[in-house]
Amino acid sequence: MAACWTGRALALLVALGMLHCWGLASCHAERTSALVESRARERVKRGWVWNQFFVVEEYTGTEPLYVGKIHSDSDEGDGSIKYTISGEGAGTIFIIDEVTGDIHATERLDREEKAFYTLRAQARDRQTDAPLEPESEFVIKVQDINDSEPKFLEGPYIGSVAELSPIGTSVMKVIAADADDLTYGSSARIVYSVLDGEKFFTVDRQTGVIRTAVADLDRETQDRYELVVKATDMAGQMGGLSGSTTVTIVITDVNDNPPRFPQKMYQFSISEGAAIGTSVGRVMATDDDMGENTDMSYLIKDEEGGELFRVSTDGDTQEAVISIRKPLDFEKKRIHNVVVEAVNKHVDPRFVDLGSFRDQTIVRISISDTDEPPIFFPPAGVLLEVQEDAKQGAIVGAVTAKDPDMDNVPVRYSIDQSTDQEQIFNIDTVSGAITLGKILDRETAGWHNITVTAVEADNQSMASQAAVSIRILDVNDNPPELATPYEASICEDAKPGQGVP
C-alpha cells in the first residue's frame, strides 16, 4: 500500500460482537456499527476516518471480548500489511491481531470507572515497516449495562412536618443517584416508591418529594415515623435494580391541646395567723403540647376567692401558686372554695374550633384556728365618766374583752400600773369593772388615761390592751373666792347708801 492511492478504496470496519461489515455497504446490528469509506478517483493523499468502537462493560466470558476490526480494502489477505494500535490500554486492555486487524478486550471493563478509551491506529508495510496511512485517532466507548443500583448518597434522611398538616404537605425531598449512563437506555432512569410507611406518607415517583398522606398526624400520639423509600432504575420496569434509604420524619408540635387540671378539686389548709403573701399551695394544669405551646397563666374566677387570695404563675414549673391577699379569720369562715382557671398564653387561631383552651378547678382552703389574744369591745378604746364627788369604791364603768377562739377561754383583767401610779382606780379581774381606789378632785386632774390589760386565764402570753379614758365631772363643792384681797376706807360720817371707793 502506498501513501497515495488510485482506483482503490480503503475502508475501516468497526463492528461490535461478531458482526463484520465489508465493502461499501452499510450494516445495522444490535449494537452500533460504523463503516468508514474513503475513495479516490485520482492520485490524492488520503487519511483515515474513524467512528467509535463499542464494547459492552462487565463482560464475564473466559475468552477475550471481540471489539471490532480495522481493515484496508487493499489487504489481499497475504499478510503484507501489519495493523497496530497505540494509546490508552493498547497492548494491555486492548490487543490487535496484526494480520487480521481484529481488536479484542482482554479485561473486564467498567463504564462507571472509565467510559471511553482513546487510541490510535496505523497500517504499515510488514517488510519495510513504512506507514501506509497516517496514524489516526479513534475511540472505544464502553457500552453501559444496568449494573449499578440507585444509591441515596445523603441518607439516612431526617425531616419534619407540623402535626395536623393538610394532605399533600411537602415534607422533604430525597435524591438517589445511579452511576449508569443517563444517555443510554433506561439504566439510570429512577422512580421512587415508599416501602414502609405508605399509609402516612407518599413520595413523588419522579421527583422524590415526600408528602403527607393523611391530615390527622398527631404528635401527642406518635411524634416520629420511620419510612423506607426505594429508588428503582429502568424506570421501575421489571429487572430494574433498586436501593433504599431510611427517612425519619419528626412531627413538630402545634398548639392543639388545651390545659387540663388532673383533678377537679384540690385541698389545702392554712393557719388563720399566716401572714399576707404566705403561699397556701400549688396546683398545676398539664398540657400535652410542648415548648411555648404549654405556656399558661392562671387566674381566680370567683369574687370572694379573689378578695382573700391571689394566684401567680411559676415561670419555671408552670405551677399556679396560691397565696394570701388579706388576713384570714377562722371564726368568720373556716372553708373557702376558690375557683382557679388555667388559660393557654399562645392560642393558635387555626385550632380554636377544637374547643376552649382553658380549664377550671376548685381549690378548697381550710382555715385552721390559732390561739389569739382577747379582743376588746369596742376595739378602739373606752371612754368613761365619773363625778368628782364619787365615793371611794364607786363603780366608774367596765371594760369587756373576749377570747375570739373556739374555746372561748375566760379573760382576766388588770390595770397597767405605769399608767396609774397613784392607784386611783381598781379593776375587777373577772368582770372588768373599774372602781375608785381614791377620792377624785376634778380641780386637780380633770382626765385620767389608763391602760387595761386582758389575758387568757390559762395562757398569760395571750394578752391584749385597751386604752381607757376617764373624764372627771365637776360638782359644786367649792364656794366663790375673791381672786385678790381688797381694802377700803370710809368716813365715819358717811350717809347710808353712799358708795365705798
XYZ file of C-alpha atoms in Angstrom:
501
model
C 0.000 0.000 0.000
C 1.398 3.441 -0.937
C 0.803 6.858 0.578
C -1.242 7.844 -2.495
C -3.920 5.662 -3.916
C -5.562 5.391 -7.335
C -8.746 3.459 -8.123
C -8.764 1.851 -4.727
C -10.840 2.328 -1.615
C -9.614 1.933 1.928
C -12.342 1.031 4.387
C -12.252 0.784 8.145
C -14.855 -1.503 9.568
C -15.919 -1.154 13.140
C -18.188 -3.859 14.421
C -19.431 -4.998 17.831
C -19.870 -8.547 18.929
C -19.405 -10.962 15.989
C -20.703 -8.518 13.321
C -18.425 -7.739 10.320
C -19.260 -5.206 7.652
C -17.266 -5.304 4.463
C -17.174 -3.287 1.240
C -19.041 -0.095 0.689
C -22.409 -1.158 2.142
C -23.839 -0.079 5.499
C -24.838 -2.602 8.151
C -27.011 -2.227 11.248
C -26.975 -4.570 14.224
C -27.936 -4.806 17.906
C -25.003 -2.658 18.904
C -23.710 0.353 16.967
C -21.521 -0.302 13.949
C -19.881 2.109 11.561
C -18.252 1.797 8.215
C -15.847 4.442 7.199
C -15.223 4.587 3.479
C -12.598 6.561 1.644
C -12.320 6.815 -2.065
C -10.009 8.452 -4.514
C -10.515 8.633 -8.261
C -7.135 10.258 -8.804
C -3.818 10.225 -7.044
C -4.632 12.190 -3.827
C -3.326 11.881 -0.277
C -5.860 10.150 1.935
C -6.345 9.964 5.708
C -8.169 7.555 7.950
C -11.568 8.493 9.249
C -12.782 6.742 12.395
C -16.062 6.384 14.210
C -16.433 4.946 17.674
C -15.860 1.358 18.613
C -18.196 -0.020 21.276
C -17.521 -2.693 23.839
C -20.005 -3.885 26.384
C -18.972 -3.475 30.048
C -18.749 -6.164 32.674
C -18.051 -8.959 30.178
C -17.671 -12.163 32.176
C -16.569 -14.601 29.492
C -13.340 -16.534 29.687
C -12.086 -15.510 26.240
C -11.053 -12.001 25.147
C -14.073 -9.976 24.053
C -14.207 -9.104 20.370
C -14.394 -5.321 19.929
C -14.146 -4.786 16.186
C -11.879 -4.861 13.145
C -9.769 -2.427 11.190
C -9.277 -3.353 7.572
C -7.938 -1.910 4.379
C -9.568 -2.829 1.083
C -6.087 -3.176 -0.328
C -5.421 -6.005 2.059
C -5.302 -9.055 -0.145
C -5.003 -11.375 2.819
C -1.384 -12.236 2.137
C -0.126 -10.823 5.437
C 1.790 -7.984 3.821
C 0.017 -5.339 5.888
C 0.673 -5.015 9.600
C -2.045 -3.423 11.762
C -1.039 -1.715 15.007
C -2.742 0.329 17.752
C -1.383 2.629 20.445
C -2.829 4.832 23.195
C -4.954 4.147 26.290
C -4.970 0.469 27.147
C -3.217 -0.570 23.926
C -1.322 -3.811 24.439
C -2.851 -4.385 27.870
C -6.588 -3.895 27.847
C -6.878 -3.963 24.074
C -4.913 -6.195 21.719
C -4.965 -6.344 17.929
C -4.253 -9.171 15.540
C -1.532 -7.672 13.335
C -2.663 -9.693 10.335
C -6.470 -9.580 10.523
C -6.903 -6.233 12.328
C -9.243 -7.832 14.869
C -9.334 -5.936 18.192
C -10.161 -7.720 21.444
C -10.573 -6.583 25.063
C -8.656 -8.714 27.494
C -10.016 -7.256 30.723
C -13.424 -6.798 32.244
C -14.338 -3.125 31.747
C -16.436 -0.909 33.995
C -18.050 2.107 32.373
C -18.555 3.722 35.767
C -14.775 3.731 36.239
C -13.853 4.752 32.678
C -16.366 5.483 29.962
C -14.107 5.515 26.884
C -10.551 4.925 25.684
C -8.732 6.990 23.077
C -6.368 5.054 20.809
C -4.514 5.488 17.506
C -4.428 3.035 14.585
C -1.852 2.541 11.811
C -1.309 0.262 8.845
C 2.337 -0.482 7.943
C 4.187 -2.442 5.323
C 5.292 -5.593 7.056
C 8.541 -5.755 5.100
C 9.663 -2.121 5.295
C 7.645 -1.034 8.329
C 6.780 2.049 6.352
C 3.437 3.614 7.234
C 0.898 3.058 4.554
C -1.589 5.510 6.141
C -1.176 8.439 8.512
C -1.719 7.477 12.147
C -5.375 8.195 13.020
C -7.177 8.513 16.337
C -10.242 6.526 17.298
C -12.346 5.945 20.411
C -13.538 2.755 22.036
C -16.593 3.573 24.086
C -17.613 1.262 26.934
C -21.229 0.363 26.376
C -23.352 0.656 29.536
C -25.330 -2.176 31.047
C -27.577 -1.838 34.059
C -25.054 -2.952 36.635
C -25.327 -0.113 39.179
C -28.215 0.153 41.576
C -29.506 3.587 42.633
C -27.917 4.942 45.791
C -29.111 7.585 48.230
C -25.895 9.484 48.794
C -27.225 11.754 51.532
C -29.167 9.215 53.595
C -30.320 8.428 56.124
C -32.625 11.421 55.978
C -34.297 13.373 58.767
C -37.183 15.716 58.048
C -40.040 17.301 59.934
C -43.627 18.360 59.417
C -46.139 20.041 61.723
C -48.876 17.869 63.147
C -52.350 18.237 61.634
C -50.841 19.445 58.346
C -53.168 19.107 55.336
C -52.866 16.145 52.995
C -50.177 16.767 50.400
C -47.999 18.967 52.589
C -44.388 18.746 51.386
C -42.068 17.278 53.986
C -38.718 16.912 52.245
C -37.026 15.605 49.109
C -34.827 12.539 48.722
C -32.482 12.064 45.802
C -30.905 8.847 44.554
C -28.086 8.676 42.030
C -27.378 5.920 39.506
C -23.871 5.521 38.138
C -25.149 4.041 34.888
C -25.294 6.019 31.650
C -28.079 8.580 31.616
C -27.841 8.928 27.840
C -28.229 5.243 27.054
C -31.420 3.339 27.617
C -33.247 3.400 30.941
C -30.481 2.104 33.163
C -30.267 5.385 35.065
C -33.940 6.389 34.905
C -35.049 6.313 38.551
C -38.515 6.172 40.063
C -39.304 6.370 43.785
C -41.732 4.479 45.985
C -42.450 4.026 49.696
C -41.811 0.533 51.026
C -42.760 1.136 54.641
C -44.952 3.980 55.930
C -47.069 4.470 52.816
C -50.181 4.791 54.994
C -48.993 8.149 56.285
C -46.695 9.486 53.571
C -46.285 9.365 49.798
C -43.319 10.038 47.552
C -43.462 11.519 44.072
C -42.295 8.860 41.625
C -40.299 11.288 39.541
C -39.049 13.978 41.947
C -38.614 12.127 45.245
C -40.652 14.729 47.154
C -42.235 13.203 50.262
C -45.702 14.492 51.208
C -48.256 13.783 53.899
C -50.919 11.234 53.002
C -53.232 11.914 55.957
C -54.410 15.074 57.700
C -54.571 13.752 61.258
C -50.923 13.280 62.171
C -50.883 13.799 65.930
C -47.583 14.434 67.682
C -49.089 13.530 71.034
C -49.969 10.076 69.670
C -46.794 9.464 67.648
C -44.013 12.005 67.383
C -41.920 10.391 64.637
C -42.228 7.997 61.719
C -39.630 5.794 60.085
C -40.126 5.442 56.335
C -38.291 3.226 53.884
C -38.070 4.844 50.459
C -36.973 2.782 47.466
C -35.401 4.039 44.251
C -35.639 1.712 41.235
C -33.877 2.206 37.901
C -35.077 1.093 34.462
C -37.995 3.478 35.140
C -39.391 0.868 37.503
C -39.604 -1.848 34.886
C -39.149 -5.486 35.741
C -35.493 -6.340 36.136
C -34.530 -2.898 37.325
C -32.094 -2.553 40.205
C -33.092 -0.742 43.382
C -31.691 0.808 46.527
C -33.435 2.067 49.631
C -32.913 4.530 52.444
C -34.464 5.269 55.802
C -36.281 8.543 56.266
C -37.092 9.736 59.789
C -39.906 12.260 59.882
C -40.284 14.157 63.132
C -43.754 15.513 63.869
C -43.448 19.028 65.270
C -45.888 20.476 67.762
C -48.732 22.906 67.247
C -50.945 24.271 69.998
C -53.860 21.902 69.542
C -54.312 20.837 73.174
C -55.851 22.931 75.975
C -54.540 22.905 79.557
C -56.197 20.346 81.791
C -56.198 20.035 85.572
C -55.634 16.384 86.565
C -58.099 16.857 89.443
C -61.352 18.762 89.686
C -60.648 19.655 93.323
C -57.547 20.287 95.422
C -57.458 20.739 99.198
C -55.081 22.791 101.316
C -55.079 24.146 104.853
C -53.550 27.302 106.246
C -53.448 28.862 109.673
C -55.568 31.950 110.178
C -52.499 33.641 111.583
C -50.449 33.218 108.384
C -49.006 36.477 107.109
C -50.149 38.175 103.905
C -48.199 36.756 100.955
C -47.810 33.316 102.534
C -48.159 30.516 99.995
C -51.189 28.325 100.565
C -50.333 25.683 97.965
C -49.592 24.929 94.318
C -51.688 23.336 91.608
C -50.732 22.651 88.017
C -52.622 22.106 84.810
C -50.989 19.822 82.243
C -50.743 20.424 78.515
C -49.915 17.643 76.074
C -48.191 20.125 73.778
C -44.565 21.108 74.139
C -42.382 24.214 74.223
C -44.106 27.578 74.326
C -47.389 25.866 73.429
C -47.556 24.727 77.057
C -47.155 28.244 78.471
C -50.186 29.157 80.532
C -51.428 31.698 83.033
C -53.764 31.265 85.995
C -56.482 33.447 87.455
C -59.072 33.275 90.217
C -62.581 33.366 88.831
C -64.782 33.829 91.929
C -65.044 37.220 93.612
C -64.720 36.045 97.203
C -61.658 33.927 96.479
C -60.073 36.787 94.576
C -60.570 39.100 97.553
C -58.753 36.919 100.074
C -56.312 35.060 97.804
C -54.166 35.742 94.765
C -52.681 33.349 92.192
C -49.463 33.699 90.234
C -47.641 31.500 87.717
C -44.252 29.979 88.455
C -42.344 30.654 85.225
C -40.040 27.667 85.726
C -42.560 24.989 86.640
C -45.782 26.431 85.136
C -47.487 25.874 88.507
C -50.203 28.067 89.947
C -49.029 29.488 93.281
C -51.933 30.449 95.567
C -51.088 32.932 98.333
C -52.878 35.066 100.934
C -54.038 38.523 99.855
C -55.856 39.605 103.063
C -55.843 38.373 106.687
C -57.854 35.229 107.302
C -60.324 34.699 110.123
C -61.193 31.220 111.218
C -64.055 32.471 113.334
C -65.704 34.198 110.362
C -65.243 31.483 107.734
C -63.477 28.205 108.060
C -63.523 26.935 104.423
C -63.025 28.838 101.180
C -63.696 27.289 97.774
C -61.551 29.157 95.272
C -62.127 28.645 91.516
C -58.786 28.668 89.660
C -58.673 28.814 85.848
C -55.731 27.899 83.568
C -55.512 29.606 80.179
C -53.107 28.971 77.269
C -50.971 32.025 76.515
C -50.402 31.281 72.821
C -53.662 30.177 71.248
C -53.361 29.215 67.585
C -56.376 30.640 65.716
C -56.299 27.665 63.329
C -57.440 25.353 66.111
C -59.954 27.423 68.070
C -62.716 25.227 66.701
C -61.265 22.335 68.676
C -62.717 23.829 71.860
C -61.890 26.159 74.728
C -58.196 26.441 75.518
C -58.833 26.835 79.266
C -59.823 24.691 82.229
C -61.008 25.231 85.807
C -60.572 23.505 89.123
C -61.742 24.152 92.687
C -59.155 24.771 95.381
C -60.666 24.139 98.800
C -58.748 26.018 101.507
C -59.424 25.076 105.118
C -58.563 27.719 107.715
C -57.160 26.296 110.921
C -57.737 28.020 114.262
C -54.905 29.855 116.022
C -54.748 30.844 119.670
C -55.424 34.573 119.509
C -55.332 37.106 122.338
C -58.561 38.528 123.747
C -60.321 41.225 121.780
C -61.756 44.313 123.485
C -65.194 45.631 122.602
C -65.183 48.221 121.308
C -61.682 47.712 119.940
C -60.953 51.443 119.555
C -60.904 52.154 123.326
C -63.279 53.093 126.135
C -64.460 56.493 127.404
C -65.841 56.594 130.946
C -67.177 59.470 133.098
C -67.411 59.806 136.877
C -68.488 62.549 139.286
C -65.654 64.031 141.241
C -67.532 63.567 144.469
C -67.965 59.849 143.891
C -67.068 57.861 146.935
C -64.148 55.517 147.180
C -65.133 52.088 145.795
C -67.743 53.578 143.465
C -68.018 51.925 140.055
C -66.650 54.081 137.279
C -67.533 51.712 134.419
C -66.447 48.413 132.905
C -64.371 47.061 130.014
C -65.169 43.912 128.069
C -62.801 41.574 126.268
C -63.405 38.134 124.814
C -61.319 35.235 123.632
C -62.035 35.042 119.848
C -61.080 31.373 119.616
C -63.468 28.460 119.645
C -62.515 27.527 123.190
C -63.616 30.961 124.450
C -61.224 30.840 127.390
C -62.143 33.154 130.324
C -60.394 36.503 130.390
C -58.652 38.189 133.305
C -58.215 41.967 133.603
C -55.613 44.202 135.158
C -54.553 47.863 135.064
C -51.111 48.683 133.745
C -49.622 50.338 136.832
C -47.346 52.513 134.755
C -50.487 54.376 133.645
C -51.968 54.630 137.193
C -49.061 55.037 139.520
C -51.209 56.644 142.287
C -53.531 53.654 142.063
C -56.583 55.876 141.812
C -58.510 53.095 140.091
C -59.060 49.407 140.709
C -60.424 46.747 138.302
C -62.224 43.528 138.976
C -60.074 40.801 137.426
C -63.073 38.746 136.375
C -65.761 41.228 135.401
C -63.599 44.092 134.200
C -65.486 46.593 136.404
C -63.397 49.680 137.226
C -63.873 51.244 140.688
C -62.399 54.189 142.558
C -59.488 53.442 144.757
C -59.124 57.072 145.902
C -61.210 60.231 146.157
C -61.184 62.306 142.990
C -60.681 66.004 142.600
C -61.559 67.416 139.212
C -59.808 70.636 140.060
C -56.583 68.671 140.475
C -56.940 66.381 137.414
C -59.863 66.561 135.032
C -58.880 63.438 132.978
C -57.262 60.130 133.752
C -55.904 57.857 130.976
C -55.198 54.280 131.986
C -54.376 51.084 130.101
C -56.260 47.872 130.828
C -54.700 44.513 130.028
C -56.786 41.411 129.231
C -55.163 37.966 129.274
C -56.438 34.447 128.768
C -56.904 32.743 132.074
C -54.863 29.705 131.070
C -52.289 31.378 128.858
C -50.793 34.592 130.127
C -48.906 35.083 126.868
C -52.195 35.724 125.062
C -52.671 39.321 126.157
C -54.065 42.477 124.652
C -54.523 46.033 125.926
C -57.054 48.778 125.574
C -56.893 52.490 126.411
C -59.476 53.729 128.898
C -60.071 57.465 129.193
C -61.889 58.644 132.320
C -63.321 62.135 132.459
C -63.964 63.649 135.909
C -67.271 65.504 136.021
C -67.431 68.670 138.107
C -69.723 69.132 141.143
C -70.397 72.404 143.149
C -68.081 71.680 146.009
C -66.173 75.000 146.229
C -67.568 78.465 147.446
C -66.689 81.565 145.446
C -63.463 83.328 146.413
C -62.057 86.769 145.519
C -59.194 86.485 143.195
C -57.183 89.080 145.265
C -57.684 90.659 148.763
C -59.281 94.158 148.753
C -59.040 97.128 151.358
C -61.473 100.062 151.524
C -61.900 103.133 153.771
C -64.985 105.156 154.627
C -65.568 108.306 156.593
C -67.276 107.999 159.859
C -69.887 110.457 158.838
C -70.866 108.635 155.661
C -74.515 108.523 154.914
C -76.489 105.351 154.232
C -76.274 104.204 150.548
C -73.081 106.096 149.951
C -70.638 104.143 147.750
C -67.406 102.867 149.163
C -64.467 103.836 146.962
